[in-house]
Amino acid sequence: MTRETWATRLGFILAAVGSAVGLGNIWRFPWMTAENGGSAFLIVYLGIVLLVGVPGLLGEFVIGRRAKRNPAGALKALSGSRAWELVGGASVLTAVVLLSFYSVVGGWILRYFLASPTGAYFGAPGPYYDAIAFGTPESVAFGLLFLLATGGIVLAGVRRGIELGTKVMMPAILLLLVVLAGWAAFQPNAGEGYAFYLGADWGSLQANFLDILPAAAGQALFTLSIGAGTMITYASYLGEDRSLPFDGAAIAGLNTVVGVLAGLVVFPLLFSFAPEAAGTSGPGALFVGIAGAFANLPSLAGLPMGRLVATVFFGVVTLAALSSSISMLEIPVAFLVDEFGVSRRRATVGLLALVSGTMAANALSPAVFGFIAGTLVDLLLTAGLLAFLLFVGWVLGRDAAAEFAKGASEFTQSLATPWLLAVGVALPLFLWFTLLTGIFGALGVGGAVETWMTVVIAAGLSGGAFLALRRPVSVL
Ligand code: PHE
């Protein structure tokens, strides 16, 4: 059977933007920001998106388009090595881990969407969230519902499922967010919301840089969907050679716009209608805060504005979540289809059964969920991207630069070598450092290991990896 491809270039871009735009922008971002020092976090995060995220995204694209396979198959095919196949296989597992907690939150979103027309949570937003979030049969049931919707789209295939779905969902999301943000600007305390969100706090940035770094890096990778092989998989469905750098910049740019837009909706509403919830942290921050704000919206000319806006808002978030979860499920589906010749249908159904179980573990235990969503995911994505970029710089080397340049304009072609140096040398150093800092932090030995020691270890590990991987085509 021939492998599917995207029908159009726009279809690929929208699918990738759909993957990037998701709960990471709307739900995880405010939570992580509140937990890591507010706007200081925003600055580090945006810097990493630009300097690490975009080149990293292109690294995944290069692997995917060159191999036209899922992450495990791609690394094997391009290197001829079984060890690299295992590395790619690990990223397939990362995707399963991601989907397991993501569908729990997707279930909450779906539930809030369905409850918005009646305003079921308006009376007591805090207790409502506490009652539904974890440990109840419904938290599993709504997670399942969300998984089924995800599976339905993936089952329909690359063109008729993912491409068609995101082509409808992405414009809807953008349009509705612009309308919501415009409307939010006229609410009474919008200014305070903007100030909290966009006011740069350089002092706390300097003081807490190392604490913020691993989380900000993890969040930057998370929001761009890199480090798990999503973008390898999506680029593997590219039929012709178009400018990858152009597409990558468009995708990262649109993702950032949507992220900032979401903040322009959320923060003015919080400060206008639920100021007491503006500092709420934890995974419930969005649900308690924003739901509380909707509950306090006054009616307008007899229209129940709270219910109306809430329905639109959670509708947008549901679409954003779905267009991301399908990209998580597509990774293991592509793996089973490419490597074992399983039909798309059997692969999807089998994986849904597996993930239902792992999702339930997250829905039933806040501790499991918190560890996976708050810590493990950051580390897995950082390690995953590190491995992919070492592969690009040292195994593919100059072939990667050639792939980067294919279909690109003359100016963009001149960026191929600097890009290769960045992804092959500079970014691995940075990612080793971030990964170690994150692991030390998670083990609770954060303070005991001095920064310069971490730098030395990171440099040693990078140097070792470079030497071990070096071949004639390598970057250096
Ligand atoms: N980028 C998605 C979001 O922001 C999450 C995601 C991460 C999707 C990794 C795929 C892979 O919601």
Coordinates of C-alpha atoms in Angstrom, one line a residue, residues 70-446:
N70 CA 7.6 7.2 11.8
P71 CA 10.3 8.3 14.3
A72 CA 11.6 4.8 15.1
G73 CA 11.6 3.7 11.4
A74 CA 13.1 7.0 10.3
L75 CA 16.0 6.8 12.7
K76 CA 16.7 3.2 11.7
A77 CA 16.4 3.8 8.0
L78 CA 18.6 6.9 8.0
S79 CA 21.3 5.4 10.2
G80 CA 21.1 1.7 9.6
S81 CA 21.5 1.2 13.3
R82 CA 19.3 -0.7 15.7
A83 CA 20.3 1.6 18.6
W84 CA 18.9 4.6 16.9
E85 CA 15.7 2.6 16.2
L86 CA 15.3 2.1 19.9
V87 CA 15.8 5.9 20.5
G88 CA 13.0 6.5 18.0
G89 CA 11.0 3.8 19.7
A90 CA 11.4 5.7 23.0
S91 CA 9.8 8.7 21.5
V92 CA 6.9 6.6 20.4
L93 CA 6.4 5.7 24.0
T94 CA 6.7 9.3 25.0
A95 CA 3.8 10.0 22.7
V96 CA 1.7 7.4 24.6
V97 CA 2.6 8.9 27.9
L98 CA 1.7 12.4 26.6
L99 CA -1.7 11.2 25.3
S100 CA -2.4 9.5 28.7
F101 CA -2.5 12.6 30.7
Y102 CA -3.6 14.9 27.9
S103 CA -6.8 13.1 27.4
V104 CA -7.6 13.5 31.1
V105 CA -7.5 17.3 30.6
G106 CA -9.3 16.9 27.3
G107 CA -12.0 15.2 29.2
W108 CA -12.3 18.1 31.7
I109 CA -12.5 20.5 28.8
L110 CA -15.2 18.5 27.1
R111 CA -17.2 18.3 30.3
Y112 CA -17.0 22.1 30.8
F113 CA -18.0 22.6 27.2
L114 CA -21.1 20.5 27.7
A115 CA -21.9 22.1 31.1
S116 CA -21.5 25.7 29.8
P117 CA -24.9 26.1 28.1
T118 CA -26.6 25.4 31.5
G119 CA -23.9 27.1 33.6
A120 CA -23.7 23.9 35.7
Y121 CA -20.4 25.0 37.3
F122 CA -21.4 28.6 37.8
G123 CA -22.6 28.3 41.4
A124 CA -19.4 27.0 42.9
P125 CA -16.5 26.8 40.4
G126 CA -13.9 25.7 42.9
P127 CA -15.8 22.8 44.5
Y128 CA -17.1 21.8 41.0
Y129 CA -13.6 21.3 39.7
D130 CA -12.5 19.5 42.9
A131 CA -15.4 17.2 42.5
I132 CA -15.0 16.3 38.9
A133 CA -11.2 16.4 38.3
F134 CA -9.8 13.2 39.7
G135 CA -10.8 9.9 41.1
T136 CA -14.4 9.6 39.9
P137 CA -15.9 7.3 37.3
E138 CA -16.8 10.4 35.3
S139 CA -13.3 11.7 35.2
V140 CA -12.4 8.4 33.4
A141 CA -15.6 8.5 31.3
F142 CA -15.0 12.0 29.9
G143 CA -11.4 11.1 29.3
L144 CA -12.6 8.1 27.2
L145 CA -15.0 10.3 25.3
F146 CA -12.2 12.6 24.4
L147 CA -10.0 9.6 23.4
L148 CA -12.8 8.3 21.2
A149 CA -13.1 11.6 19.4
T150 CA -9.4 11.6 18.9
G151 CA -9.5 8.1 17.6
G152 CA -12.3 8.9 15.2
I153 CA -10.3 11.5 13.4
V154 CA -7.1 9.5 13.3
L155 CA -9.0 6.5 12.0
A156 CA -10.2 8.5 9.0
G157 CA -6.6 8.9 7.8
V158 CA -4.1 11.6 7.1
R159 CA -6.1 13.4 4.4
R160 CA -9.7 12.7 5.3
G161 CA -9.1 12.8 9.0
I162 CA -6.3 14.9 10.2
E163 CA -6.0 17.3 7.3
L164 CA -9.7 17.9 6.8
G165 CA -10.3 18.2 10.6
T166 CA -7.5 20.7 11.2
K167 CA -8.5 22.7 8.1
V168 CA -11.9 23.3 9.7
M169 CA -10.7 23.6 13.3
M170 CA -7.8 26.0 13.0
P171 CA -9.6 28.9 11.3
A172 CA -12.5 28.5 13.7
I173 CA -10.1 28.7 16.7
L174 CA -8.3 31.8 15.4
L175 CA -11.5 33.6 14.5
L176 CA -13.2 32.9 17.8
L177 CA -10.1 33.8 19.8
V178 CA -9.9 37.1 18.1
V179 CA -13.5 37.8 18.8
L180 CA -13.1 36.8 22.5
A181 CA -9.9 38.8 22.9
G182 CA -11.6 41.9 21.4
W183 CA -14.5 41.5 23.7
A184 CA -12.3 40.9 26.7
A185 CA -10.5 44.2 26.1
F186 CA -13.7 46.1 27.0
Q187 CA -14.1 44.4 30.4
P188 CA -13.7 46.6 33.5
N189 CA -10.2 45.5 34.7
A190 CA -8.7 44.5 31.4
G191 CA -5.7 46.8 32.0
E192 CA -4.7 45.0 35.2
G193 CA -4.9 41.7 33.4
Y194 CA -2.6 42.9 30.7
A195 CA -0.2 44.4 33.2
F196 CA 0.1 41.1 35.1
Y197 CA 0.5 39.1 31.9
L198 CA 2.8 41.2 29.9
G199 CA 4.7 43.3 32.6
A200 CA 8.3 42.0 32.5
D201 CA 9.8 41.3 35.9
W202 CA 13.5 41.3 35.2
G203 CA 14.5 41.1 38.8
S204 CA 12.8 37.9 39.5
L205 CA 14.0 36.6 36.1
Q206 CA 17.6 37.1 37.2
A207 CA 17.1 35.7 40.7
N208 CA 15.3 32.5 39.6
F209 CA 16.7 31.8 36.2
L210 CA 17.9 28.3 37.0
D211 CA 14.7 27.3 38.7
I212 CA 12.7 28.6 35.7
L213 CA 14.9 27.2 33.0
P214 CA 13.9 23.5 32.9
A215 CA 10.2 24.2 33.1
A216 CA 10.4 27.0 30.6
A217 CA 12.3 24.8 28.2
G218 CA 9.9 21.9 28.7
Q219 CA 7.0 24.2 28.1
A220 CA 8.6 25.6 25.0
L221 CA 9.1 22.2 23.5
F222 CA 5.6 21.1 24.7
T223 CA 3.9 24.0 23.0
L224 CA 5.7 23.4 19.7
S225 CA 5.0 19.6 19.9
I226 CA 8.7 18.8 19.6
G227 CA 10.7 16.1 21.3
A228 CA 8.2 13.4 20.9
G229 CA 8.4 12.8 17.2
T230 CA 5.1 14.5 16.2
M231 CA 6.8 16.8 13.7
I232 CA 8.9 13.9 12.3
T233 CA 5.7 12.0 11.7
Y234 CA 3.8 14.9 10.2
A235 CA 6.7 15.9 7.9
S236 CA 6.9 12.2 6.8
Y237 CA 3.7 12.8 5.0
L238 CA 5.1 15.6 2.9
G239 CA 4.8 14.6 -0.8
E240 CA 7.0 17.2 -2.4
D241 CA 10.0 19.3 -1.4
R242 CA 8.8 22.6 -0.1
S243 CA 10.7 25.1 2.0
L244 CA 10.8 23.6 5.4
P245 CA 12.2 26.7 7.1
F246 CA 9.3 28.8 5.7
D247 CA 6.8 26.3 7.0
G248 CA 8.6 26.0 10.4
A249 CA 8.6 29.8 10.9
A250 CA 5.0 30.0 10.0
I251 CA 4.0 27.3 12.4
A252 CA 6.0 28.7 15.3
G253 CA 4.7 32.2 14.6
L254 CA 1.1 31.1 14.5
N255 CA 1.5 29.0 17.6
T256 CA 2.9 32.0 19.5
V257 CA 0.1 34.3 18.2
V258 CA -2.5 31.9 19.5
G259 CA -0.7 31.5 22.8
V260 CA -0.5 35.3 23.3
L261 CA -4.2 35.7 22.2
A262 CA -5.3 33.1 24.7
G263 CA -3.6 35.1 27.4
L264 CA -5.3 38.2 26.1
V265 CA -8.6 36.4 26.7
V266 CA -7.9 34.7 30.0
F267 CA -6.1 37.4 32.0
P268 CA -8.5 40.4 31.4
L269 CA -11.4 38.1 32.3
L270 CA -9.7 36.8 35.4
F271 CA -8.9 40.3 36.7
S272 CA -12.3 41.7 35.8
F273 CA -14.6 39.0 37.1
A274 CA -12.6 36.6 39.4
P275 CA -9.7 38.6 40.9
E276 CA -9.5 36.3 43.9
A277 CA -8.7 33.4 41.5
A278 CA -6.0 35.2 39.5
G279 CA -3.3 33.8 41.7
T280 CA -4.7 30.2 41.8
S281 CA -2.1 27.7 40.8
G282 CA -2.0 24.0 40.0
P283 CA -3.7 22.2 37.1
G284 CA -7.1 23.6 38.1
A285 CA -6.0 27.2 37.7
L286 CA -7.7 27.7 34.4
F287 CA -10.9 25.8 35.3
V288 CA -11.5 27.5 38.7
G289 CA -10.4 30.9 37.6
I290 CA -11.9 31.3 34.2
A291 CA -15.1 29.4 35.1
G292 CA -15.5 31.7 38.0
A293 CA -15.1 34.7 35.7
F294 CA -17.8 33.4 33.4
A295 CA -20.1 32.8 36.4
N296 CA -19.8 36.5 37.3
L297 CA -20.5 37.9 33.8
P298 CA -23.6 40.2 33.8
S299 CA -26.3 39.5 31.3
L300 CA -26.5 41.8 28.3
A301 CA -30.0 42.9 27.0
G302 CA -31.4 39.7 28.5
L303 CA -28.7 37.5 26.9
P304 CA -27.0 35.2 29.4
M305 CA -23.5 36.3 28.5
G306 CA -21.7 34.0 30.9
R307 CA -23.2 30.9 29.4
L308 CA -22.7 32.2 25.9
V309 CA -19.1 33.2 26.3
A310 CA -18.3 30.1 28.3
T311 CA -19.7 27.8 25.6
V312 CA -17.7 29.5 22.9
F313 CA -14.5 29.5 25.0
F314 CA -14.6 25.9 25.9
G315 CA -15.7 25.0 22.4
V316 CA -12.5 26.7 21.1
V317 CA -10.4 24.8 23.7
T318 CA -12.0 21.5 22.8
L319 CA -11.1 22.0 19.2
A320 CA -7.5 23.1 20.1
A321 CA -7.1 20.0 22.4
L322 CA -8.4 17.6 19.7
S323 CA -6.2 19.0 17.0
S324 CA -3.2 18.3 19.3
S325 CA -4.3 14.9 20.7
I326 CA -4.7 13.5 17.2
S327 CA -1.0 14.3 16.5
M328 CA 0.0 12.4 19.6
L329 CA -2.0 9.3 18.6
E330 CA -0.7 9.5 15.0
I331 CA 2.8 8.8 16.2
P332 CA 2.2 5.3 17.5
V333 CA -0.3 4.6 14.8
A334 CA 2.2 5.5 12.1
F335 CA 4.8 3.3 13.9
L336 CA 2.5 0.3 13.9
V337 CA 1.4 0.9 10.3
D338 CA 4.9 1.5 8.9
E339 CA 6.9 -1.1 10.9
F340 CA 4.4 -4.0 11.2
G341 CA 2.1 -3.5 8.3
V342 CA -0.9 -3.3 10.6
S343 CA -4.0 -1.6 9.2
R344 CA -4.7 1.9 10.4
R345 CA -8.0 0.7 11.8
R346 CA -6.4 -2.1 13.9
A347 CA -3.6 0.2 15.0
T348 CA -5.9 2.9 16.1
V349 CA -8.3 0.6 18.0
G350 CA -5.5 -1.3 19.7
L351 CA -3.8 1.9 20.8
L352 CA -7.1 3.4 22.1
A353 CA -7.5 0.3 24.3
L354 CA -4.0 0.7 25.7
V355 CA -4.3 4.4 26.3
S356 CA -7.7 4.0 27.9
G357 CA -5.9 2.1 30.7
T358 CA -3.0 4.5 31.1
M359 CA -5.4 7.5 30.9
A360 CA -7.5 6.0 33.7
A361 CA -4.4 5.8 35.9
N362 CA -3.9 9.5 35.4
A363 CA -7.6 10.3 36.0
L364 CA -7.8 8.3 39.1
S365 CA -4.6 9.5 40.8
P366 CA -3.7 13.2 41.0
A367 CA -0.2 12.2 42.2
V368 CA 0.4 10.2 39.0
F369 CA -1.1 13.0 36.9
G370 CA 0.9 15.7 38.6
F371 CA 4.2 13.9 38.2
I372 CA 3.6 13.1 34.5
A373 CA 2.1 16.4 33.5
G374 CA 4.3 18.7 35.6
T375 CA 7.7 17.0 35.6
L376 CA 8.1 13.8 33.5
V377 CA 6.8 15.3 30.3
D378 CA 9.3 18.2 30.4
L379 CA 12.2 15.8 30.9
L380 CA 11.0 13.3 28.2
L381 CA 10.6 16.0 25.6
T382 CA 14.0 17.6 26.4
A383 CA 15.7 14.2 26.2
G384 CA 13.8 13.4 23.0
L385 CA 14.8 16.6 21.3
L386 CA 18.4 16.2 22.4
A387 CA 18.5 12.8 20.8
F388 CA 16.9 14.0 17.6
L389 CA 19.3 16.9 17.3
L390 CA 22.4 14.8 18.0
F391 CA 21.1 12.6 15.2
V392 CA 20.7 15.5 12.8
G393 CA 24.0 17.0 13.6
W394 CA 26.2 14.0 13.8
V395 CA 24.6 11.1 11.9
L396 CA 22.9 13.0 9.1
G397 CA 25.3 16.0 9.3
R398 CA 25.7 17.6 5.9
D399 CA 22.9 15.5 4.4
A400 CA 20.6 17.3 6.9
A401 CA 21.8 20.7 5.7
A402 CA 21.1 19.6 2.1
E403 CA 17.6 18.4 3.1
F404 CA 17.1 21.7 4.9
A405 CA 18.0 23.7 1.8
K406 CA 15.8 21.6 -0.6
G407 CA 13.0 23.7 -1.9
A408 CA 14.1 26.8 0.0
S409 CA 14.9 30.2 -1.3
E410 CA 18.5 31.3 -1.9
F411 CA 18.5 33.3 1.3
T412 CA 17.1 30.5 3.3
Q413 CA 19.7 28.1 1.8
S414 CA 22.4 30.2 3.2
L415 CA 21.1 29.5 6.7
A416 CA 21.6 25.8 6.3
T417 CA 25.1 25.6 7.7
P418 CA 24.6 28.0 10.6
W419 CA 21.4 26.0 11.4
L420 CA 23.4 22.7 11.4
L421 CA 25.9 24.2 13.7
A422 CA 23.2 25.3 16.0
V423 CA 21.3 22.0 16.2
G424 CA 24.4 19.9 16.1
V425 CA 26.6 21.7 18.7
A426 CA 25.0 24.6 20.6
L427 CA 21.6 23.2 21.2
P428 CA 22.8 19.8 22.5
L429 CA 24.9 21.6 25.1
F430 CA 22.0 23.7 26.1
L431 CA 19.6 20.6 26.2
W432 CA 22.1 18.5 28.3
F433 CA 22.4 21.4 30.7
T434 CA 18.6 21.8 30.9
L435 CA 18.0 18.1 31.3
L436 CA 20.5 17.7 34.1
T437 CA 19.1 20.8 35.9
G438 CA 15.7 19.4 35.6
I439 CA 16.7 15.9 36.8
F440 CA 18.6 17.3 39.8
G441 CA 15.6 19.5 40.6
A442 CA 13.2 16.5 40.3
L443 CA 15.5 14.4 42.6
G444 CA 15.5 17.3 45.1
V445 CA 19.3 17.8 44.9
G446 CA 18.9 21.0 42.9

